[in-house]
mmCIF file of C-alpha atoms and ligand atoms in Angstrom:
data_model
loop_
_atom_site.group_PDB
_atom_site.id
_atom_site.type_symbol
_atom_site.label_atom_id
_atom_site.label_comp_id
_atom_site.label_asym_id
_atom_site.label_seq_id
_atom_site.Cartn_x
_atom_site.Cartn_y
_atom_site.Cartn_z
ATOM 1 C CA GLN X 1 -16.629 -44.520 -68.517
ATOM 2 C CA PRO X 2 -15.881 -46.281 -65.227
ATOM 3 C CA LYS X 3 -17.643 -49.628 -65.053
ATOM 4 C CA SER X 4 -19.035 -49.067 -61.577
ATOM 5 C CA ASN X 5 -22.515 -47.580 -61.382
ATOM 6 C CA MET X 6 -21.468 -45.067 -58.798
ATOM 7 C CA SER X 7 -20.677 -41.563 -59.926
ATOM 8 C CA THR X 8 -18.688 -40.483 -56.893
ATOM 9 C CA GLN X 9 -15.548 -41.746 -55.228
ATOM 10 C CA LYS X 10 -13.535 -41.286 -52.037
ATOM 11 C CA ALA X 11 -10.724 -38.727 -52.007
ATOM 12 C CA VAL X 12 -8.426 -37.410 -49.296
ATOM 13 C CA GLN X 13 -8.658 -33.631 -49.483
ATOM 14 C CA ILE X 14 -7.856 -30.476 -47.599
ATOM 15 C CA SER X 15 -10.017 -27.365 -47.627
ATOM 16 C CA ARG X 16 -7.592 -25.473 -45.346
ATOM 17 C CA THR X 17 -3.945 -25.993 -44.462
ATOM 18 C CA GLY X 18 -2.633 -27.234 -41.133
ATOM 19 C CA GLY X 19 -1.894 -30.333 -39.078
ATOM 20 C CA THR X 20 -3.347 -33.773 -39.685
ATOM 21 C CA GLU X 21 -6.721 -32.488 -38.394
ATOM 22 C CA VAL X 22 -7.283 -30.783 -41.774
ATOM 23 C CA LEU X 23 -7.325 -34.121 -43.638
ATOM 24 C CA GLU X 24 -10.838 -34.936 -44.885
ATOM 25 C CA ILE X 25 -12.193 -37.961 -46.696
ATOM 26 C CA ASN X 26 -14.745 -36.577 -49.134
ATOM 27 C CA GLN X 27 -16.893 -37.862 -51.975
ATOM 28 C CA ILE X 28 -15.947 -36.281 -55.280
ATOM 29 C CA PRO X 29 -17.129 -36.987 -58.845
ATOM 30 C CA ILE X 30 -15.425 -39.755 -60.805
ATOM 31 C CA PRO X 31 -13.800 -37.946 -63.733
ATOM 32 C CA LYS X 32 -14.274 -38.791 -67.399
ATOM 33 C CA PRO X 33 -11.190 -39.659 -69.427
ATOM 34 C CA GLN X 34 -9.583 -36.496 -70.811
ATOM 35 C CA PRO X 35 -7.869 -36.222 -74.207
ATOM 36 C CA GLY X 36 -4.269 -37.431 -73.944
ATOM 37 C CA HIS X 37 -4.954 -38.891 -70.503
ATOM 38 C CA ILE X 38 -5.438 -42.343 -69.059
ATOM 39 C CA LEU X 39 -8.245 -42.792 -66.549
ATOM 40 C CA VAL X 40 -6.887 -45.102 -63.878
ATOM 41 C CA LYS X 41 -8.694 -47.102 -61.236
ATOM 42 C CA ALA X 42 -6.189 -46.783 -58.447
ATOM 43 C CA ALA X 43 -5.056 -49.703 -56.317
ATOM 44 C CA TYR X 44 -2.411 -47.963 -54.208
ATOM 45 C CA ALA X 45 -1.102 -44.457 -53.647
ATOM 46 C CA GLY X 46 2.415 -43.674 -52.474
ATOM 47 C CA VAL X 47 2.735 -41.391 -49.454
ATOM 48 C CA ASN X 48 5.512 -38.822 -49.852
ATOM 49 C CA PHE X 49 6.840 -36.110 -47.609
ATOM 50 C CA ILE X 50 5.749 -33.587 -50.239
ATOM 51 C CA ASP X 51 2.122 -34.488 -49.462
ATOM 52 C CA THR X 52 2.662 -33.131 -45.948
ATOM 53 C CA TYR X 53 4.047 -29.854 -47.386
ATOM 54 C CA PHE X 54 0.833 -29.313 -49.353
ATOM 55 C CA ARG X 55 -1.175 -30.160 -46.227
ATOM 56 C CA THR X 56 0.724 -27.678 -44.017
ATOM 57 C CA GLY X 57 0.836 -24.972 -46.679
ATOM 58 C CA LEU X 58 4.645 -24.955 -46.988
ATOM 59 C CA TYR X 59 3.932 -25.575 -50.681
ATOM 60 C CA PRO X 60 0.830 -23.578 -51.693
ATOM 61 C CA ALA X 61 -1.991 -25.356 -53.547
ATOM 62 C CA PRO X 62 -5.438 -24.244 -54.742
ATOM 63 C CA LEU X 63 -8.112 -25.281 -52.205
ATOM 64 C CA PRO X 64 -9.921 -27.609 -51.905
ATOM 65 C CA PHE X 65 -7.014 -29.817 -52.896
ATOM 66 C CA THR X 66 -6.857 -33.582 -53.372
ATOM 67 C CA LEU X 67 -3.582 -34.826 -51.913
ATOM 68 C CA GLY X 68 -1.255 -37.501 -53.245
ATOM 69 C CA SER X 69 1.447 -37.478 -55.890
ATOM 70 C CA GLU X 70 1.721 -41.006 -57.319
ATOM 71 C CA GLY X 71 0.108 -44.395 -57.445
ATOM 72 C CA SER X 72 -0.512 -47.650 -59.226
ATOM 73 C CA GLY X 73 -3.602 -49.320 -60.579
ATOM 74 C CA THR X 74 -5.505 -50.518 -63.621
ATOM 75 C CA VAL X 75 -6.377 -48.634 -66.790
ATOM 76 C CA GLU X 76 -10.138 -48.009 -66.665
ATOM 77 C CA ALA X 77 -10.471 -46.070 -69.918
ATOM 78 C CA VAL X 78 -8.335 -43.950 -72.217
ATOM 79 C CA GLY X 79 -8.918 -40.455 -73.559
ATOM 80 C CA GLU X 80 -8.840 -39.332 -77.173
ATOM 81 C CA GLY X 81 -5.478 -39.809 -78.841
ATOM 82 C CA VAL X 82 -4.121 -42.391 -76.408
ATOM 83 C CA THR X 83 -3.017 -45.567 -78.193
ATOM 84 C CA LYS X 84 -0.345 -47.100 -75.947
ATOM 85 C CA TYR X 85 -2.689 -48.118 -73.110
ATOM 86 C CA LYS X 86 -5.695 -50.410 -72.944
ATOM 87 C CA PRO X 87 -8.308 -51.026 -70.252
ATOM 88 C CA GLY X 88 -7.206 -53.672 -67.758
ATOM 89 C CA GLU X 89 -3.467 -53.027 -68.003
ATOM 90 C CA HIS X 90 -1.481 -52.400 -64.848
ATOM 91 C CA VAL X 91 0.232 -49.035 -64.623
ATOM 92 C CA VAL X 92 2.290 -46.785 -62.340
ATOM 93 C CA TYR X 93 2.125 -43.017 -62.522
ATOM 94 C CA TYR X 94 2.844 -39.766 -60.819
ATOM 95 C CA GLY X 95 0.513 -36.828 -60.735
ATOM 96 C CA SER X 96 -1.366 -34.615 -58.367
ATOM 97 C CA GLY X 97 -4.414 -35.995 -56.568
ATOM 98 C CA SER X 98 -3.563 -39.670 -56.236
ATOM 99 C CA TYR X 99 -5.172 -40.206 -52.810
ATOM 100 C CA THR X 100 -8.358 -41.171 -54.608
ATOM 101 C CA GLU X 101 -10.028 -44.065 -56.429
ATOM 102 C CA TYR X 102 -10.052 -42.786 -60.029
ATOM 103 C CA LEU X 103 -7.849 -40.201 -61.645
ATOM 104 C CA ASN X 104 -6.767 -38.946 -65.039
ATOM 105 C CA VAL X 105 -3.044 -39.209 -65.663
ATOM 106 C CA PRO X 106 -1.294 -37.565 -68.634
ATOM 107 C CA GLU X 107 0.479 -39.983 -70.950
ATOM 108 C CA LYS X 108 3.889 -38.514 -70.124
ATOM 109 C CA ALA X 109 3.610 -39.419 -66.444
ATOM 110 C CA ILE X 110 2.512 -43.048 -66.682
ATOM 111 C CA SER X 111 4.198 -46.339 -67.453
ATOM 112 C CA HIS X 112 3.180 -49.964 -67.741
ATOM 113 C CA ILE X 113 4.261 -51.779 -64.619
ATOM 114 C CA PRO X 114 7.175 -54.108 -65.374
ATOM 115 C CA GLU X 115 6.560 -57.838 -65.343
ATOM 116 C CA GLY X 116 6.996 -59.232 -61.839
ATOM 117 C CA LEU X 117 6.679 -55.915 -59.984
ATOM 118 C CA LYS X 118 3.745 -55.909 -57.578
ATOM 119 C CA LEU X 119 1.241 -53.054 -57.756
ATOM 120 C CA GLU X 120 2.084 -51.932 -54.219
ATOM 121 C CA ASP X 121 5.778 -51.853 -55.066
ATOM 122 C CA GLY X 122 5.002 -49.809 -58.162
ATOM 123 C CA ALA X 123 3.193 -47.200 -56.081
ATOM 124 C CA ALA X 124 6.119 -47.203 -53.664
ATOM 125 C CA ILE X 125 8.982 -46.647 -56.050
ATOM 126 C CA LEU X 126 8.205 -44.182 -58.825
ATOM 127 C CA ILE X 127 8.704 -40.744 -57.235
ATOM 128 C CA GLN X 128 11.392 -41.657 -54.740
ATOM 129 C CA GLY X 129 13.164 -43.837 -57.292
ATOM 130 C CA LEU X 130 13.135 -41.203 -60.035
ATOM 131 C CA THR X 131 14.151 -38.510 -57.552
ATOM 132 C CA ALA X 132 17.138 -40.522 -56.371
ATOM 133 C CA LEU X 133 18.145 -41.570 -59.870
ATOM 134 C CA THR X 134 17.899 -38.157 -61.542
ATOM 135 C CA MET X 135 19.857 -36.525 -58.721
ATOM 136 C CA LEU X 136 22.620 -39.140 -58.906
ATOM 137 C CA ARG X 137 22.764 -38.697 -62.685
ATOM 138 C CA GLU X 138 22.230 -34.972 -63.113
ATOM 139 C CA SER X 139 22.461 -32.911 -59.900
ATOM 140 C CA TYR X 140 25.874 -34.368 -59.338
ATOM 141 C CA GLU X 141 26.883 -37.224 -61.610
ATOM 142 C CA VAL X 142 28.163 -39.829 -59.204
ATOM 143 C CA LYS X 143 31.255 -41.663 -60.374
ATOM 144 C CA LYS X 144 32.983 -44.816 -59.267
ATOM 145 C CA GLY X 145 35.255 -44.013 -56.360
ATOM 146 C CA ASP X 146 33.361 -40.921 -55.158
ATOM 147 C CA THR X 147 32.521 -40.644 -51.489
ATOM 148 C CA ILE X 148 29.081 -39.129 -50.965
ATOM 149 C CA LEU X 149 26.902 -38.321 -47.965
ATOM 150 C CA ILE X 150 23.232 -39.331 -47.864
ATOM 151 C CA HIS X 151 21.095 -37.891 -45.078
ATOM 152 C CA ALA X 152 17.983 -39.610 -43.684
ATOM 153 C CA ALA X 153 19.352 -42.710 -45.382
ATOM 154 C CA ALA X 154 16.737 -45.089 -43.939
ATOM 155 C CA GLY X 155 13.828 -43.022 -45.266
ATOM 156 C CA GLY X 156 11.998 -43.766 -48.478
ATOM 157 C CA THR X 157 14.167 -41.661 -50.767
ATOM 158 C CA GLY X 158 17.244 -42.333 -48.640
ATOM 159 C CA LEU X 159 17.180 -46.110 -49.061
ATOM 160 C CA VAL X 160 16.844 -45.748 -52.826
ATOM 161 C CA LEU X 161 19.691 -43.228 -52.945
ATOM 162 C CA VAL X 162 21.926 -45.593 -50.976
ATOM 163 C CA GLN X 163 21.235 -48.566 -53.228
ATOM 164 C CA LEU X 164 21.590 -46.675 -56.517
ATOM 165 C CA ALA X 165 24.742 -44.872 -55.347
ATOM 166 C CA LYS X 166 26.261 -48.257 -54.550
ATOM 167 C CA ALA X 167 25.197 -49.574 -57.966
ATOM 168 C CA LEU X 168 27.034 -46.597 -59.501
ATOM 169 C CA GLY X 169 30.203 -47.404 -57.560
ATOM 170 C CA ALA X 170 30.222 -44.730 -54.848
ATOM 171 C CA THR X 171 31.302 -45.048 -51.241
ATOM 172 C CA VAL X 172 28.311 -44.048 -49.127
ATOM 173 C CA ILE X 173 28.270 -42.327 -45.760
ATOM 174 C CA ALA X 174 24.736 -42.607 -44.372
ATOM 175 C CA THR X 175 23.096 -40.622 -41.602
ATOM 176 C CA ALA X 176 19.944 -41.381 -39.615
ATOM 177 C CA SER X 177 18.562 -40.697 -36.150
ATOM 178 C CA SER X 178 18.774 -44.172 -34.617
ATOM 179 C CA ALA X 179 20.914 -47.298 -34.551
ATOM 180 C CA GLU X 180 18.070 -49.369 -36.063
ATOM 181 C CA LYS X 181 17.705 -46.993 -38.984
ATOM 182 C CA LEU X 182 21.466 -46.992 -39.565
ATOM 183 C CA GLU X 183 21.515 -50.775 -39.541
ATOM 184 C CA LEU X 184 18.867 -50.772 -42.278
ATOM 185 C CA ALA X 185 20.998 -48.373 -44.348
ATOM 186 C CA ARG X 186 23.958 -50.712 -43.849
ATOM 187 C CA GLN X 187 21.908 -53.678 -45.071
ATOM 188 C CA HIS X 188 21.188 -51.688 -48.237
ATOM 189 C CA GLY X 189 24.852 -51.043 -48.890
ATOM 190 C CA ALA X 190 25.909 -47.987 -46.863
ATOM 191 C CA ASP X 191 29.635 -48.118 -46.050
ATOM 192 C CA TYR X 192 29.833 -45.728 -43.083
ATOM 193 C CA LEU X 193 27.096 -44.960 -40.571
ATOM 194 C CA VAL X 194 26.674 -41.707 -38.673
ATOM 195 C CA ASN X 195 23.945 -41.001 -36.136
ATOM 196 C CA TYR X 196 23.230 -37.279 -36.569
ATOM 197 C CA SER X 197 21.047 -36.885 -33.496
ATOM 198 C CA GLY X 198 24.073 -35.947 -31.358
ATOM 199 C CA GLY X 199 24.202 -32.500 -32.981
ATOM 200 C CA GLU X 200 26.053 -30.809 -35.812
ATOM 201 C CA ASP X 201 29.568 -30.653 -34.347
ATOM 202 C CA GLU X 202 29.529 -34.367 -33.731
ATOM 203 C CA TRP X 203 28.140 -35.593 -37.056
ATOM 204 C CA VAL X 204 30.304 -33.198 -39.053
ATOM 205 C CA LYS X 205 33.427 -34.522 -37.326
ATOM 206 C CA GLU X 206 32.377 -38.123 -37.889
ATOM 207 C CA VAL X 207 31.570 -37.605 -41.558
ATOM 208 C CA LEU X 208 34.879 -35.843 -42.225
ATOM 209 C CA GLY X 209 36.637 -38.695 -40.443
ATOM 210 C CA HIS X 210 35.312 -41.087 -43.087
ATOM 211 C CA THR X 211 36.724 -39.036 -45.986
ATOM 212 C CA LYS X 212 40.213 -38.984 -47.492
ATOM 213 C CA ASP X 213 42.474 -36.669 -45.464
ATOM 214 C CA GLY X 214 39.324 -35.303 -43.812
ATOM 215 C CA GLU X 215 38.702 -33.152 -46.876
ATOM 216 C CA GLY X 216 35.008 -33.919 -47.204
ATOM 217 C CA VAL X 217 32.663 -35.591 -49.637
ATOM 218 C CA GLU X 218 32.235 -35.062 -53.378
ATOM 219 C CA ALA X 219 28.506 -34.582 -52.891
ATOM 220 C CA VAL X 220 25.880 -34.302 -50.169
ATOM 221 C CA TYR X 221 22.298 -35.450 -50.829
ATOM 222 C CA ASP X 222 20.133 -33.708 -48.254
ATOM 223 C CA GLY X 223 16.346 -34.054 -47.948
ATOM 224 C CA VAL X 224 16.384 -33.000 -44.284
ATOM 225 C CA GLY X 225 16.836 -29.289 -45.024
ATOM 226 C CA LYS X 226 17.016 -26.738 -42.241
ATOM 227 C CA ALA X 227 18.588 -28.929 -39.555
ATOM 228 C CA THR X 228 21.537 -30.190 -41.611
ATOM 229 C CA PHE X 229 22.275 -27.428 -44.134
ATOM 230 C CA GLU X 230 24.997 -25.618 -42.155
ATOM 231 C CA GLY X 231 26.770 -28.890 -41.430
ATOM 232 C CA ASP X 232 26.562 -29.787 -45.112
ATOM 233 C CA LEU X 233 28.630 -26.714 -46.024
ATOM 234 C CA LYS X 234 31.325 -28.020 -43.672
ATOM 235 C CA VAL X 235 31.475 -31.581 -44.975
ATOM 236 C CA THR X 236 31.367 -30.816 -48.706
ATOM 237 C CA LYS X 237 34.816 -30.961 -50.287
ATOM 238 C CA ARG X 238 36.337 -28.029 -52.212
ATOM 239 C CA LYS X 239 34.564 -27.869 -55.603
ATOM 240 C CA GLY X 240 31.994 -30.376 -54.307
ATOM 241 C CA SER X 241 28.225 -30.355 -54.751
ATOM 242 C CA LEU X 242 25.574 -29.763 -52.120
ATOM 243 C CA ILE X 243 22.216 -31.036 -53.284
ATOM 244 C CA SER X 244 19.459 -29.797 -51.019
ATOM 245 C CA PHE X 245 16.265 -31.472 -52.179
ATOM 246 C CA GLY X 246 13.798 -31.313 -49.323
ATOM 247 C CA ASN X 247 12.552 -29.871 -46.060
ATOM 248 C CA ALA X 248 11.750 -32.746 -43.696
ATOM 249 C CA SER X 249 13.017 -30.614 -40.776
ATOM 250 C CA GLY X 250 11.800 -27.319 -42.263
ATOM 251 C CA ALA X 251 12.865 -25.100 -45.166
ATOM 252 C CA VAL X 252 16.512 -23.993 -45.310
ATOM 253 C CA ASP X 253 17.007 -20.416 -44.112
ATOM 254 C CA PRO X 254 17.885 -17.673 -46.621
ATOM 255 C CA PHE X 255 21.510 -17.991 -47.607
ATOM 256 C CA ARG X 256 24.219 -15.531 -48.796
ATOM 257 C CA ILE X 257 25.645 -16.996 -51.989
ATOM 258 C CA ASN X 258 29.067 -15.471 -51.264
ATOM 259 C CA ARG X 259 29.579 -18.251 -48.769
ATOM 260 C CA LEU X 260 29.847 -20.762 -51.614
ATOM 261 C CA GLY X 261 33.123 -19.059 -52.575
ATOM 262 C CA ASP X 262 34.892 -20.359 -49.473
ATOM 263 C CA LYS X 263 35.250 -23.734 -51.204
ATOM 264 C CA ASN X 264 33.877 -23.023 -54.706
ATOM 265 C CA LEU X 265 30.914 -25.229 -53.887
ATOM 266 C CA LYS X 266 28.033 -25.985 -56.209
ATOM 267 C CA LEU X 267 24.648 -25.652 -54.531
ATOM 268 C CA LEU X 268 21.560 -27.204 -56.148
ATOM 269 C CA ARG X 269 17.930 -27.251 -55.175
ATOM 270 C CA PRO X 270 16.416 -29.677 -57.696
ATOM 271 C CA ARG X 271 12.842 -30.855 -58.156
ATOM 272 C CA LEU X 272 12.082 -34.157 -59.796
ATOM 273 C CA PHE X 273 9.665 -32.588 -62.259
ATOM 274 C CA GLY X 274 12.449 -30.436 -63.677
ATOM 275 C CA TYR X 275 14.318 -33.598 -64.658
ATOM 276 C CA VAL X 276 11.391 -35.634 -66.015
ATOM 277 C CA ALA X 277 9.433 -32.884 -67.751
ATOM 278 C CA THR X 278 9.144 -34.536 -71.167
ATOM 279 C CA GLN X 279 7.917 -37.942 -72.307
ATOM 280 C CA GLU X 280 11.473 -38.824 -73.394
ATOM 281 C CA GLU X 281 12.949 -37.917 -70.017
ATOM 282 C CA PHE X 282 10.236 -39.795 -68.138
ATOM 283 C CA ASP X 283 10.588 -42.920 -70.288
ATOM 284 C CA HIS X 284 14.393 -42.824 -70.144
ATOM 285 C CA TYR X 285 14.626 -42.620 -66.370
ATOM 286 C CA THR X 286 11.688 -44.933 -65.689
ATOM 287 C CA GLN X 287 13.265 -47.653 -67.830
ATOM 288 C CA GLU X 288 16.628 -47.159 -66.124
ATOM 289 C CA LEU X 289 14.971 -47.304 -62.699
ATOM 290 C CA PHE X 290 13.052 -50.497 -63.494
ATOM 291 C CA GLY X 291 16.296 -51.998 -64.800
ATOM 292 C CA TYR X 292 17.893 -51.719 -61.359
ATOM 293 C CA ILE X 293 14.914 -53.551 -59.866
ATOM 294 C CA GLU X 294 15.096 -56.308 -62.484
ATOM 295 C CA ASN X 295 18.849 -56.701 -61.863
ATOM 296 C CA ASN X 296 18.279 -56.977 -58.106
ATOM 297 C CA GLN X 297 20.323 -53.838 -57.487
ATOM 298 C CA LEU X 298 17.297 -52.034 -56.060
ATOM 299 C CA LYS X 299 14.873 -53.437 -53.517
ATOM 300 C CA VAL X 300 11.585 -51.718 -52.764
ATOM 301 C CA ASN X 301 11.052 -51.222 -49.041
ATOM 302 C CA ILE X 302 7.503 -50.783 -47.848
ATOM 303 C CA HIS X 303 7.215 -49.696 -44.223
ATOM 304 C CA LYS X 304 3.485 -50.293 -44.104
ATOM 305 C CA ILE X 305 0.374 -50.355 -46.271
ATOM 306 C CA TYR X 306 -2.346 -48.203 -44.689
ATOM 307 C CA PRO X 307 -6.019 -48.243 -45.671
ATOM 308 C CA LEU X 308 -7.020 -44.879 -47.198
ATOM 309 C CA GLU X 309 -9.113 -44.246 -44.093
ATOM 310 C CA ASP X 310 -5.918 -44.264 -41.991
ATOM 311 C CA ILE X 311 -4.368 -41.331 -43.806
ATOM 312 C CA VAL X 312 -4.083 -39.341 -40.568
ATOM 313 C CA GLN X 313 -1.961 -42.067 -39.012
ATOM 314 C CA ALA X 314 0.171 -42.347 -42.133
ATOM 315 C CA HIS X 315 0.987 -38.622 -42.094
ATOM 316 C CA LYS X 316 1.630 -38.727 -38.344
ATOM 317 C CA ASP X 317 4.010 -41.639 -38.718
ATOM 318 C CA LEU X 318 5.937 -40.048 -41.604
ATOM 319 C CA GLU X 319 6.306 -36.692 -39.865
ATOM 320 C CA GLY X 320 6.995 -38.371 -36.529
ATOM 321 C CA ARG X 321 10.168 -40.042 -37.876
ATOM 322 C CA VAL X 322 8.996 -43.510 -36.884
ATOM 323 C CA THR X 323 9.039 -44.952 -40.407
ATOM 324 C CA THR X 324 11.709 -46.457 -42.621
ATOM 325 C CA GLY X 325 11.309 -46.953 -46.352
ATOM 326 C CA LYS X 326 8.009 -46.169 -48.012
ATOM 327 C CA LEU X 327 4.451 -45.655 -46.807
ATOM 328 C CA VAL X 328 1.685 -46.798 -49.132
ATOM 329 C CA LEU X 329 -2.088 -46.263 -49.035
ATOM 330 C CA LYS X 330 -4.485 -48.972 -50.192
ATOM 331 C CA VAL X 331 -7.088 -46.992 -52.037
HETATM 332 P P1 LIG B 1 11.369 -40.028 -45.657
HETATM 333 O O1 LIG B 1 10.842 -41.395 -45.685
HETATM 334 O O2 LIG B 1 12.807 -39.806 -45.936
HETATM 335 O O3 LIG B 1 11.022 -39.390 -44.270
HETATM 336 C C1 LIG B 1 11.680 -38.246 -43.830
HETATM 337 C C2 LIG B 1 12.864 -38.555 -42.921
HETATM 338 O O4 LIG B 1 13.549 -37.342 -42.672
HETATM 339 C C3 LIG B 1 12.485 -39.087 -41.574
HETATM 340 O O5 LIG B 1 12.279 -40.470 -41.560
HETATM 341 C C4 LIG B 1 13.666 -38.668 -40.727
HETATM 342 O O6 LIG B 1 14.687 -39.675 -40.694
HETATM 343 C C5 LIG B 1 14.222 -37.444 -41.459
HETATM 344 N N1 LIG B 1 14.058 -36.225 -40.660
HETATM 345 C C6 LIG B 1 15.050 -35.450 -40.205
HETATM 346 N N2 LIG B 1 14.564 -34.440 -39.496
HETATM 347 C C7 LIG B 1 13.230 -34.586 -39.464
HETATM 348 C C8 LIG B 1 12.189 -33.836 -38.851
HETATM 349 N N3 LIG B 1 12.429 -32.760 -38.113
HETATM 350 N N4 LIG B 1 10.925 -34.259 -39.030
HETATM 351 C C9 LIG B 1 10.659 -35.333 -39.767
HETATM 352 N N5 LIG B 1 11.618 -36.079 -40.375
HETATM 353 C C10 LIG B 1 12.892 -35.700 -40.216
HETATM 354 O O7 LIG B 1 10.502 -39.108 -46.656
HETATM 355 P P2 LIG B 1 10.557 -39.048 -48.253
HETATM 356 O O8 LIG B 1 11.470 -40.067 -48.766
HETATM 357 O O9 LIG B 1 9.169 -38.970 -48.759
HETATM 358 O O10 LIG B 1 11.200 -37.618 -48.522
HETATM 359 C C11 LIG B 1 12.524 -37.347 -48.104
HETATM 360 C C12 LIG B 1 12.877 -35.948 -48.528
HETATM 361 O O11 LIG B 1 13.001 -35.912 -49.942
HETATM 362 C C13 LIG B 1 11.828 -34.908 -48.157
HETATM 363 O O12 LIG B 1 12.460 -33.725 -47.764
HETATM 364 C C14 LIG B 1 11.110 -34.687 -49.466
HETATM 365 O O13 LIG B 1 10.520 -33.440 -49.560
HETATM 366 C C15 LIG B 1 12.266 -34.820 -50.437
HETATM 367 N N6 LIG B 1 11.856 -35.096 -51.818
HETATM 368 C C16 LIG B 1 12.138 -34.150 -52.750
HETATM 369 C C17 LIG B 1 11.822 -34.342 -54.061
HETATM 370 C C18 LIG B 1 12.202 -33.313 -55.047
HETATM 371 O O14 LIG B 1 11.771 -33.393 -56.189
HETATM 372 N N7 LIG B 1 12.988 -32.322 -54.694
HETATM 373 C C19 LIG B 1 11.079 -35.533 -54.502
HETATM 374 C C20 LIG B 1 10.892 -36.521 -53.454
HETATM 375 C C21 LIG B 1 11.255 -36.280 -52.151
HETATM 376 P P3 LIG B 1 15.644 -39.750 -39.360
HETATM 377 O O15 LIG B 1 14.751 -40.111 -38.241
HETATM 378 O O16 LIG B 1 16.659 -40.771 -39.688
HETATM 379 O O17 LIG B 1 16.229 -38.363 -39.229
#
C-alpha cells in the first residue's frame, strides 16, 4: 500500500476529445499493486506526441482516459509474483496513464534506471529512444555507409534518431522548420541540413542533391506524416525503405499500393509496441539503448520540465512546434 495516508491522487484526464481545453486535472483513487505489476510513485512523466493524438481523438481511447505513456519514479510496492523489484528502487517504464502520481506498471514494461542516469532523463528517453532504436534496427536495418533522411530531426524522437544513426555509421540528412532547429541537429551529428518549410519541391531537390548521383536515400524516417509523405516517395532510392511512424502534421492520406512499384519501395508503418511486445524484446532494446547513453553516444535533451499543472502549456508548446528535444512533466 502507498505510504501516504491519502487515498486519492492527481491525474491528467480527458472525458471528451478535443483541443487543450479538454485537459482536466482530476482526483482519482490510488491503485493497489496488481499481480505481476509494480506500483510506482511517479517522479516525472514524459510528454509524447502520441498523448496529443489520444487527446484529439485521432487515436481512440475509452473515456474518461488518463493521459501519458511513460515515466520514471520509485517503486512503492510490488504485486504478487514480482521478485525483481523492491520498494525504494528507481525505475523507468512505459505504459498508459503516466500523467499521474501512482500507477501500476507490468513487469515487461519497466526497468531499473541505470546508474548515473537522472530520473528526469529516464522519463525523457524510454519511448523516443526505443522507437528510434527499434526502427533503425528492424524497420530498416541501417548499415555503415547508408545515407538516410530524418524528418523533424530536432524533435524528441528526431534527435535520438540522428544520434543513433550516426553511432551506427550512417550519413544523416536532417530536416526541420528553422535554422536554430537545424543547428541543433547538426550539433547532434547530422551531416546535411535541409529546411523543409520552403515547400516540397524545394526540400526534395535539396535532399536529392545530398545523395549519390541524386538517386535518393536508402531510408526515410518520417514522424511528420501528411505534410511530407509525397515528398518521401520522391527522395527514397529504388528498393529503399520509407518508414512512416507518426502524424505530427496529420495522418497520411489513403495510398494506392501500386505506386510502390515505381521504385520497388518498401513502405512501413511501425509502432514501438510491435517491436517491444515481450519481456525479452523490451530488455534487449532497453539495455542496448542505455548502452549508448553510458558510452556517450546518446545525449538526452530535455526542452523543459513542466509542473503537472502546466499540462495545457506543454501540449500547446509541443503541437505549436516551438520545442526541441523532449518535454517532461514533474508529477
Ligand atoms: P517531436 O518532439 O518530434 O515534435 C513534433 C515535431 O514535428 C515538431 O517539433 C515539428 O518540428 C514537427 N512538425 C512538422 N509538422 C508539424 C505540424 N504540422 N504540427 C506540429 N509539429 C509538426 O514529437 P515526438 O518526438 O514526441 O514525436 C515525433 C513523431 O514520432 C510523432 O509523429 C509521433 O507520433 C511519432 N512517434 C511514433 C511512435 C511509434 O511507435 N510509431 C513512437 C513515438 C513517437 P519542425 O518544426 O522542425 O517541423
